[in-house]
PDB file of C-alpha atoms in Angstrom:
ATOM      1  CA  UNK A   1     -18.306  14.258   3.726  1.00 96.00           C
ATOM      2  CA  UNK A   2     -20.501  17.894   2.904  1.00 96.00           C
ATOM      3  CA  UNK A   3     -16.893  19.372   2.236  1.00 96.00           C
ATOM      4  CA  UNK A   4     -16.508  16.632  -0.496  1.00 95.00           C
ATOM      5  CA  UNK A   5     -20.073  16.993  -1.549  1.00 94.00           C
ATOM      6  CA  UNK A   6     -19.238  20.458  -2.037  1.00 95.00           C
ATOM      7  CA  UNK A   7     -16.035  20.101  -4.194  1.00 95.00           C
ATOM      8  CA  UNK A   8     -18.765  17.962  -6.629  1.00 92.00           C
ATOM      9  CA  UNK A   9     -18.597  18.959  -9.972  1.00 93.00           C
ATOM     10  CA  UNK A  10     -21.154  17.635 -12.535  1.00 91.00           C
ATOM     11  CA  UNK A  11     -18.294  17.945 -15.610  1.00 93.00           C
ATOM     12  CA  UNK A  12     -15.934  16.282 -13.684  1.00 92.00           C
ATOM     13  CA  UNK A  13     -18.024  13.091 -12.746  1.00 89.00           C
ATOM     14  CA  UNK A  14     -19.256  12.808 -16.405  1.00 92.00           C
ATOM     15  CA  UNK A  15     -15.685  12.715 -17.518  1.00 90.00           C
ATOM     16  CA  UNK A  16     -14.803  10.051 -14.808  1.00 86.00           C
ATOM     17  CA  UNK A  17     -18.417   8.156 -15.013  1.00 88.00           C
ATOM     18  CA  UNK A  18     -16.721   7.284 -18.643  1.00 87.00           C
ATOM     19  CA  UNK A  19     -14.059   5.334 -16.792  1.00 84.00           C
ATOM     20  CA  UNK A  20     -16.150   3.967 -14.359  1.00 84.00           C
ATOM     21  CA  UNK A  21     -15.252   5.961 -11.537  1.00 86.00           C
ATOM     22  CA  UNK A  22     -18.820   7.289  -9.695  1.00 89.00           C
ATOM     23  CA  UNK A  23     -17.164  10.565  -8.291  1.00 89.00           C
ATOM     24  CA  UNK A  24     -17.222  14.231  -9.564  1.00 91.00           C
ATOM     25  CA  UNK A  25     -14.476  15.662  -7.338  1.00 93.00           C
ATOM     26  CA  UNK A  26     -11.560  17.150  -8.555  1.00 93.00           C
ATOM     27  CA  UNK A  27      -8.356  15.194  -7.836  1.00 93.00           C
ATOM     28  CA  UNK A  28      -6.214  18.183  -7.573  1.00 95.00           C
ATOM     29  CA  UNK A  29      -8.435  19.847  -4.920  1.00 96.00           C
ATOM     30  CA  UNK A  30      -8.914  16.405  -3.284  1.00 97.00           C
ATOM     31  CA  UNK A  31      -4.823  15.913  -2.670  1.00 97.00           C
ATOM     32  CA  UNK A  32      -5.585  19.921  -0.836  1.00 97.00           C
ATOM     33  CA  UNK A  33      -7.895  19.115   1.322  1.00 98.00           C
ATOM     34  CA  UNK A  34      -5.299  15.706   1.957  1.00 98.00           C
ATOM     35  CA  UNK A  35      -2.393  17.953   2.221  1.00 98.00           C
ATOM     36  CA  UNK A  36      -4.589  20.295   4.843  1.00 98.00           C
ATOM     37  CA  UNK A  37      -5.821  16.732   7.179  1.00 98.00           C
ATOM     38  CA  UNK A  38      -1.992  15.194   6.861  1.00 98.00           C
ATOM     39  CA  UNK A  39      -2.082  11.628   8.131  1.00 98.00           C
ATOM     40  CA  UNK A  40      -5.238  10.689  10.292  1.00 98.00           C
ATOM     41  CA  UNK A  41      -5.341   6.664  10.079  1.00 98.00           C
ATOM     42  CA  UNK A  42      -8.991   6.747  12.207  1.00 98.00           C
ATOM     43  CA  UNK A  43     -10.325   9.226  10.045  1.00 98.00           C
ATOM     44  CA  UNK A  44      -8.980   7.268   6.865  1.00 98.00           C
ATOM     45  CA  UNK A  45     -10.636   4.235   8.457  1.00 98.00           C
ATOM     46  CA  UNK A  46     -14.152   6.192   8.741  1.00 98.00           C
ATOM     47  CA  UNK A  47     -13.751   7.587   5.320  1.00 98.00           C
ATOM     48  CA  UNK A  48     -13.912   4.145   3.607  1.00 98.00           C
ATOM     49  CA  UNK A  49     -16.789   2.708   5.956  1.00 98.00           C
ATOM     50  CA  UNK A  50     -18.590   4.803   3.585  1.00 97.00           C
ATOM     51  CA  UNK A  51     -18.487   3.558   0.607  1.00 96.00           C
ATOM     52  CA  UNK A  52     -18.033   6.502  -1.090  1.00 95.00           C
ATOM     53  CA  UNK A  53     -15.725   7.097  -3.833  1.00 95.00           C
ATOM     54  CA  UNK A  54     -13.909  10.367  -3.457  1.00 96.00           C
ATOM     55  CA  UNK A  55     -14.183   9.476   0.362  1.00 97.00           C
ATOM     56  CA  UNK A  56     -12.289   6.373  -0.437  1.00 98.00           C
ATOM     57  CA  UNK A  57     -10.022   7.908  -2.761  1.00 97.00           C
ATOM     58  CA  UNK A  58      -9.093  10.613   0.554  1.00 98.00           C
ATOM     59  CA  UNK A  59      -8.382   7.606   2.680  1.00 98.00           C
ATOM     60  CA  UNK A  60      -5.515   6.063   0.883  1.00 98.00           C
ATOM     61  CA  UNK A  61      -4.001   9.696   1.400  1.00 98.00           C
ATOM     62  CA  UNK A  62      -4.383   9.969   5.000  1.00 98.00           C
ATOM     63  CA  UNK A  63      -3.688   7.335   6.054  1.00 98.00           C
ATOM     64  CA  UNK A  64      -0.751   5.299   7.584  1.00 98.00           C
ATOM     65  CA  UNK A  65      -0.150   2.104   5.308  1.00 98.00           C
ATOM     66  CA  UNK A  66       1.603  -0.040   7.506  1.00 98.00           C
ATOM     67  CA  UNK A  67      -1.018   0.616  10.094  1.00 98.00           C
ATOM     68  CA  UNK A  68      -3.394  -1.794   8.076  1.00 98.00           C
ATOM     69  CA  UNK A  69      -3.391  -5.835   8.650  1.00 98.00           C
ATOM     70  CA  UNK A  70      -3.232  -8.139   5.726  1.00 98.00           C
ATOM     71  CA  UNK A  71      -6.653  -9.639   6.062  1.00 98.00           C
ATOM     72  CA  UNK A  72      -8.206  -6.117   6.200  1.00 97.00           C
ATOM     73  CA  UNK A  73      -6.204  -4.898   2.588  1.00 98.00           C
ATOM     74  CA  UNK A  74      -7.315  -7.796   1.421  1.00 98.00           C
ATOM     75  CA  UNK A  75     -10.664  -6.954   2.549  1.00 98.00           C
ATOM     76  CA  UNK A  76     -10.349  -3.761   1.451  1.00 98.00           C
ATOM     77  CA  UNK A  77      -9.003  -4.511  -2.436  1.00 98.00           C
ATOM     78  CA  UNK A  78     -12.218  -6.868  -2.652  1.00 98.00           C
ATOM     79  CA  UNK A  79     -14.611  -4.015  -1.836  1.00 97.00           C
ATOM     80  CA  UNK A  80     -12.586  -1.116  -3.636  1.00 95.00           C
ATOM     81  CA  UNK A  81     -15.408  -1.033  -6.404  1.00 82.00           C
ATOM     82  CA  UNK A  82     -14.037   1.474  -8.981  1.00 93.00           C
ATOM     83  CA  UNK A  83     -11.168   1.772 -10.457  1.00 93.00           C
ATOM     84  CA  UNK A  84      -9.312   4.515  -9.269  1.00 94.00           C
ATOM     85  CA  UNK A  85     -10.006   3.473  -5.708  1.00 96.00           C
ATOM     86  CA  UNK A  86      -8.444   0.151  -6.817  1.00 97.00           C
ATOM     87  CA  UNK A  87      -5.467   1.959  -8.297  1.00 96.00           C
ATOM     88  CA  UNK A  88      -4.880   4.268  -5.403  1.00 97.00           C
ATOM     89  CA  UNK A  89      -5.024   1.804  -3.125  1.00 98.00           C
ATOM     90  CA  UNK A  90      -2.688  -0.717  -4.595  1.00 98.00           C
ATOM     91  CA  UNK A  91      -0.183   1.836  -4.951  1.00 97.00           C
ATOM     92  CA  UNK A  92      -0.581   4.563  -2.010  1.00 98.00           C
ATOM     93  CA  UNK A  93      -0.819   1.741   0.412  1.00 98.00           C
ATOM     94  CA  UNK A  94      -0.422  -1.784  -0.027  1.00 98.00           C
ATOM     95  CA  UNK A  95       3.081  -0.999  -2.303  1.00 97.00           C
ATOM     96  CA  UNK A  96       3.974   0.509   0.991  1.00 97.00           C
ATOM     97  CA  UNK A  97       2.616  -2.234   3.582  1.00 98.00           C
ATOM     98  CA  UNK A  98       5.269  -4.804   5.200  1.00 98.00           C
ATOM     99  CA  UNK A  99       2.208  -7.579   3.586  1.00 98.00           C
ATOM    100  CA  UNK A 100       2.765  -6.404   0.204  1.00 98.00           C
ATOM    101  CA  UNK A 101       4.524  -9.420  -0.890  1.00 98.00           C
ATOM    102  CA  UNK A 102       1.775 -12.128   0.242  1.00 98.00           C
ATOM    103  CA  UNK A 103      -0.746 -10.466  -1.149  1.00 98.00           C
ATOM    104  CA  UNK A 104       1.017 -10.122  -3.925  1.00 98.00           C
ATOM    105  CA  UNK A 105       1.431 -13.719  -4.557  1.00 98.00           C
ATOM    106  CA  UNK A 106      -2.456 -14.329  -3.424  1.00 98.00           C
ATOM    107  CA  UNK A 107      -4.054 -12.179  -5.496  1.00 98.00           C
ATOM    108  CA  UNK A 108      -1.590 -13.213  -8.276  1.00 97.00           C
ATOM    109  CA  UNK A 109      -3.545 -16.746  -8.114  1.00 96.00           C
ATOM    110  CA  UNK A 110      -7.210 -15.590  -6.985  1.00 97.00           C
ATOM    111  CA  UNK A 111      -9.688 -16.326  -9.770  1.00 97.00           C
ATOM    112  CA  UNK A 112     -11.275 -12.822  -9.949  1.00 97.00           C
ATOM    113  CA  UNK A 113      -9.189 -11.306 -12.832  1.00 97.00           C
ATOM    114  CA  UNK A 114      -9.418  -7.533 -11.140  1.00 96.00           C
ATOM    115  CA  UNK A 115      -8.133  -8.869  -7.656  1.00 98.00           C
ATOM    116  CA  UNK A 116      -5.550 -10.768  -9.988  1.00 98.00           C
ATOM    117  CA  UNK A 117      -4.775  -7.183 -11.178  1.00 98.00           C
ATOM    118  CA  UNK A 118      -3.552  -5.631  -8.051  1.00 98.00           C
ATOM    119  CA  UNK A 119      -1.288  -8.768  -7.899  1.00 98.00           C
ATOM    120  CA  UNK A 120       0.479  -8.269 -11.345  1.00 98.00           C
ATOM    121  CA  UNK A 121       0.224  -4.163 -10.540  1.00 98.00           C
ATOM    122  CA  UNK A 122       2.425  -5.453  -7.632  1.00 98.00           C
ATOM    123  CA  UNK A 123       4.973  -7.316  -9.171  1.00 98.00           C
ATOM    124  CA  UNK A 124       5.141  -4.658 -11.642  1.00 98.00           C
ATOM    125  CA  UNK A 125       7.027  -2.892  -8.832  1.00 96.00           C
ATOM    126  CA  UNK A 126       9.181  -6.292  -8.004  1.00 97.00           C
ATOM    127  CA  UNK A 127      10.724  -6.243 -11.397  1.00 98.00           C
ATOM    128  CA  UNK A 128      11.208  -2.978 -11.376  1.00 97.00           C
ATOM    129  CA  UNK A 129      12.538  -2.224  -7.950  1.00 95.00           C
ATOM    130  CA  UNK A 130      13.515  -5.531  -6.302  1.00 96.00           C
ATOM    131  CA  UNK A 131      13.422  -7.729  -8.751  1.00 97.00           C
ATOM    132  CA  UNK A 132      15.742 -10.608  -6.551  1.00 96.00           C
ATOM    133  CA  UNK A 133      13.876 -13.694  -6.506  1.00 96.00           C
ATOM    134  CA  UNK A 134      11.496 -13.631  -9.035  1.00 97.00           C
ATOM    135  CA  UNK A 135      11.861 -16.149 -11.904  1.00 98.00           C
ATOM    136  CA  UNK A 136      11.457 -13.506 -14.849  1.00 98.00           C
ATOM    137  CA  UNK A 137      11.222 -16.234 -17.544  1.00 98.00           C
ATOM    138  CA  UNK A 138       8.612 -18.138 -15.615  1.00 98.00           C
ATOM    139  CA  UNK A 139       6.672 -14.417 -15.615  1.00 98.00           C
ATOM    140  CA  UNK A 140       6.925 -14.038 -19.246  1.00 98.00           C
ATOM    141  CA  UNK A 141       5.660 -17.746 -20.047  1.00 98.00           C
ATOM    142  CA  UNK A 142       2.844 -16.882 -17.460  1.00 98.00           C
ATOM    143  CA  UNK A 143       2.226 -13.512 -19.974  1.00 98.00           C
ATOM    144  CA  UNK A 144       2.541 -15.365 -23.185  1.00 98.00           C
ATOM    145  CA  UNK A 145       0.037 -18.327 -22.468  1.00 98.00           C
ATOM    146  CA  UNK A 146      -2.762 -16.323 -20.467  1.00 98.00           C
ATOM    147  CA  UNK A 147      -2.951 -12.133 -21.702  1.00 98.00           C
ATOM    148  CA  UNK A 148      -4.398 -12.447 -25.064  1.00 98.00           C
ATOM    149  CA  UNK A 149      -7.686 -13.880 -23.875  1.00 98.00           C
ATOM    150  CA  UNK A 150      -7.074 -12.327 -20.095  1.00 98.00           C
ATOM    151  CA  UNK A 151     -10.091  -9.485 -18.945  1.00 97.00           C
ATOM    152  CA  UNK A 152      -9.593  -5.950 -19.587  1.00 94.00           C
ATOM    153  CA  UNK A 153      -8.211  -4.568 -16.164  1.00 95.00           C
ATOM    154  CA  UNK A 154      -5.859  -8.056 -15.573  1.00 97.00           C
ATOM    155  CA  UNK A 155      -4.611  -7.747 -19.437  1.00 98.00           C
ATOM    156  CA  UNK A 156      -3.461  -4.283 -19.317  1.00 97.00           C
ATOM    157  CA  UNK A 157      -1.815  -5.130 -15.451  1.00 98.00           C
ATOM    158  CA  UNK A 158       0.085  -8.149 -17.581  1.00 98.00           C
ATOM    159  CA  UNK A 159       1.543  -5.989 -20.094  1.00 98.00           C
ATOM    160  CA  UNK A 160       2.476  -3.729 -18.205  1.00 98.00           C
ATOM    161  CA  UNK A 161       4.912  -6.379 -16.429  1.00 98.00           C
ATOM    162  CA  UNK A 162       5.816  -7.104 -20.087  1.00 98.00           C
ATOM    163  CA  UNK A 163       7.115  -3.934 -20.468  1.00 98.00           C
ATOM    164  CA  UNK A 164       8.488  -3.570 -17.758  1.00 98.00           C
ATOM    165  CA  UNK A 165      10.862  -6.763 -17.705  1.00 98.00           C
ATOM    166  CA  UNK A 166      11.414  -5.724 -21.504  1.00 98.00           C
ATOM    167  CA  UNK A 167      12.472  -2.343 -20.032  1.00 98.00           C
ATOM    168  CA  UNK A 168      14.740  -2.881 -16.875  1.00 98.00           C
ATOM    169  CA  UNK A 169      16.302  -6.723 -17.893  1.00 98.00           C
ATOM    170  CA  UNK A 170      18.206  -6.414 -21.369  1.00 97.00           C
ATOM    171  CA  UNK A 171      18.488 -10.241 -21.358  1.00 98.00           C
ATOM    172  CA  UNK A 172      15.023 -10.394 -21.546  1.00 98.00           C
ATOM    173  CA  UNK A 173      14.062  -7.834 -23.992  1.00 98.00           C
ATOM    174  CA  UNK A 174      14.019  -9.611 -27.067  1.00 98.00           C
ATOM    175  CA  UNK A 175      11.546 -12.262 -25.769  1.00 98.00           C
ATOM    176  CA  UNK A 176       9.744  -9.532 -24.109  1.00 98.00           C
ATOM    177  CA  UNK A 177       9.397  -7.523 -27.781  1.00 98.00           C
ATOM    178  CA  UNK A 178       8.862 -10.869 -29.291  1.00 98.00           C
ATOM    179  CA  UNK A 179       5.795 -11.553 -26.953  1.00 98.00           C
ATOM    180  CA  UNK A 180       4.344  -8.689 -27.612  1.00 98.00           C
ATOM    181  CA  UNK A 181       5.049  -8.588 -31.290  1.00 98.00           C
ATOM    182  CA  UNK A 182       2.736 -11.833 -31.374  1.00 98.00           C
ATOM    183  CA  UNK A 183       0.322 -11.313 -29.151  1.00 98.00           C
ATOM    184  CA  UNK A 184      -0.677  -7.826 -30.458  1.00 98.00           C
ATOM    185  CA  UNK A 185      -2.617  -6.953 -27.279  1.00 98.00           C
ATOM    186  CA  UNK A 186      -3.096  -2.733 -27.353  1.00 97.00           C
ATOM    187  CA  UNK A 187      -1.427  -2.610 -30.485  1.00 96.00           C
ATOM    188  CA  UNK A 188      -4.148  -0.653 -31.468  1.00 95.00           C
ATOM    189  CA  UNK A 189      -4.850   1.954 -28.465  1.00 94.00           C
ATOM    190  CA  UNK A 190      -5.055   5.337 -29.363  1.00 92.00           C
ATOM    191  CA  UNK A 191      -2.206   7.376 -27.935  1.00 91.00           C
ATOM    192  CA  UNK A 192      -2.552  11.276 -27.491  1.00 90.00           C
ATOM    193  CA  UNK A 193      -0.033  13.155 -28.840  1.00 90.00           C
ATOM    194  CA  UNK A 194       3.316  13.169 -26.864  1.00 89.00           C
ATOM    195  CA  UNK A 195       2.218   9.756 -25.184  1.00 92.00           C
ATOM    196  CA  UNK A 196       3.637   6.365 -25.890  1.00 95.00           C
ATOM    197  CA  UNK A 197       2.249   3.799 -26.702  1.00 96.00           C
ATOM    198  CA  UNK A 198       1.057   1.016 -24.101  1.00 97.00           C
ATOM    199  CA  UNK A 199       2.262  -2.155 -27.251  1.00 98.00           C
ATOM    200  CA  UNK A 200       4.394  -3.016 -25.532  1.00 98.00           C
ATOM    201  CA  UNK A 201       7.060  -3.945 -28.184  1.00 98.00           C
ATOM    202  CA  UNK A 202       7.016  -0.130 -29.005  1.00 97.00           C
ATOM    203  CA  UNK A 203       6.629   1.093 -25.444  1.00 97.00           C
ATOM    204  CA  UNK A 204       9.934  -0.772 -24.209  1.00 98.00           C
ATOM    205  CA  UNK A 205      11.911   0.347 -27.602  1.00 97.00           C
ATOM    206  CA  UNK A 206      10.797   4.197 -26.734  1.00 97.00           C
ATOM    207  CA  UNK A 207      11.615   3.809 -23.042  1.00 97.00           C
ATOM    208  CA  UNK A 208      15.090   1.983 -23.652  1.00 97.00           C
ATOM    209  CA  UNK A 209      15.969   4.470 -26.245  1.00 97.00           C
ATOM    210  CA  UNK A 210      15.279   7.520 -23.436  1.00 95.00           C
ATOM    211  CA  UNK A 211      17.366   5.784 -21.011  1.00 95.00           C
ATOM    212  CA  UNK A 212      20.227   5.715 -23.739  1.00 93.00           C
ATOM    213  CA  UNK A 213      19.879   9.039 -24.916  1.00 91.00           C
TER     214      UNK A 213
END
């Protein structure tokens, strides 16, 4: 904890305080001192008992993912108060836990829209990666009734699945473009230069035409 205290840096946290992350530690010299600790589940453990962010952040690096019970990741996504700890963890660890399917269909249906998040986030990775099973047309009507009006973090978690069933199921694509077409939801973000868009009607189109290039 004093060697993360002492990787603090004022700039940084006012950048991230912006996104709503409460940490000032660079994330490049946090994956060193990671790199340096290798895997250290007990430590990991210890780390998040604290509550604090970068600490947090360190523990889904070091730590052994499938070493973790369901009812503590659950615990642990419902207490992960910022987002990058929310990120990290869905995708450092519970991606990578043998429970990552039921609590992917839990959180899916749980009525706070962030834990709700994590569940889209993970069947993001089901459409892209295993994608056997899952009623695709059932996932888009799901996206077309409920992501216009959906909160911020479960919206953008939605559309990404949009895009990504647009992007990796051609039979689906039109619908998919159509969706987002109507729905308009980020059509206005502002992209950096070199970025793509996250509308998703443009975002599948760019990816798609990459893939085909």
């Amino acid at each position: 904890m004093a060697e993360l205290a002492g990787l603090e840096d004022p700039k940084v946290r006012e950048v991230n305080e912006r996104h709503g992350d409460d940490h000032g530690v660079n994330l490049g010299k946090l994956r060193a001192v990671a790199k340096r600790l290798k895997t250290q589940q007990e430590l990991a453990r210890r780390l998040w008992e604290t509550e604090d962010t970068a600490a947090r952040l360190l523990t889904t690096l070091i730590c052994r993912p499938k070493a973790f019970g369901r009812d503590e990741l659950d615990a642990m996504l419902r207490d992960a108060r910022t987002p990058k700890v929310h990120d990290w963890l869905v995708n450092y660890v519970v991606k990578k836990s043998p429970h990552s399917e039921e609590l992917r269909l839990a959180w899916s249906a749980d009525p706070d829209p962030v834990v709700a998040s994590a569940g889209w986030a993970l069947t993001v990775e089901r459409v892209a990666k295993r994608p056997e099973g899952l009623d695709l047309a059932e996932l888009l009507d799901v996206i077309e009734a409920e992501m216009k009006n959906a909160p911020d973090r479960l919206q953008w978690a939605m559309n990404h699945c949009l895009a990504q069933i647009g992007i990796d199921h051609a039979e689906h694509r039109a619908r998919a473009i159509d969706i987002g077409e109507r729905l308009e939801v980020l059509k206005d973000y502002p992209t950096s230069p070199g970025c793509t868009s996250p509308f998703a009607p443009i975002w599948i189109t760019e990816i798609v035409r990459r893939q085909h290039a």
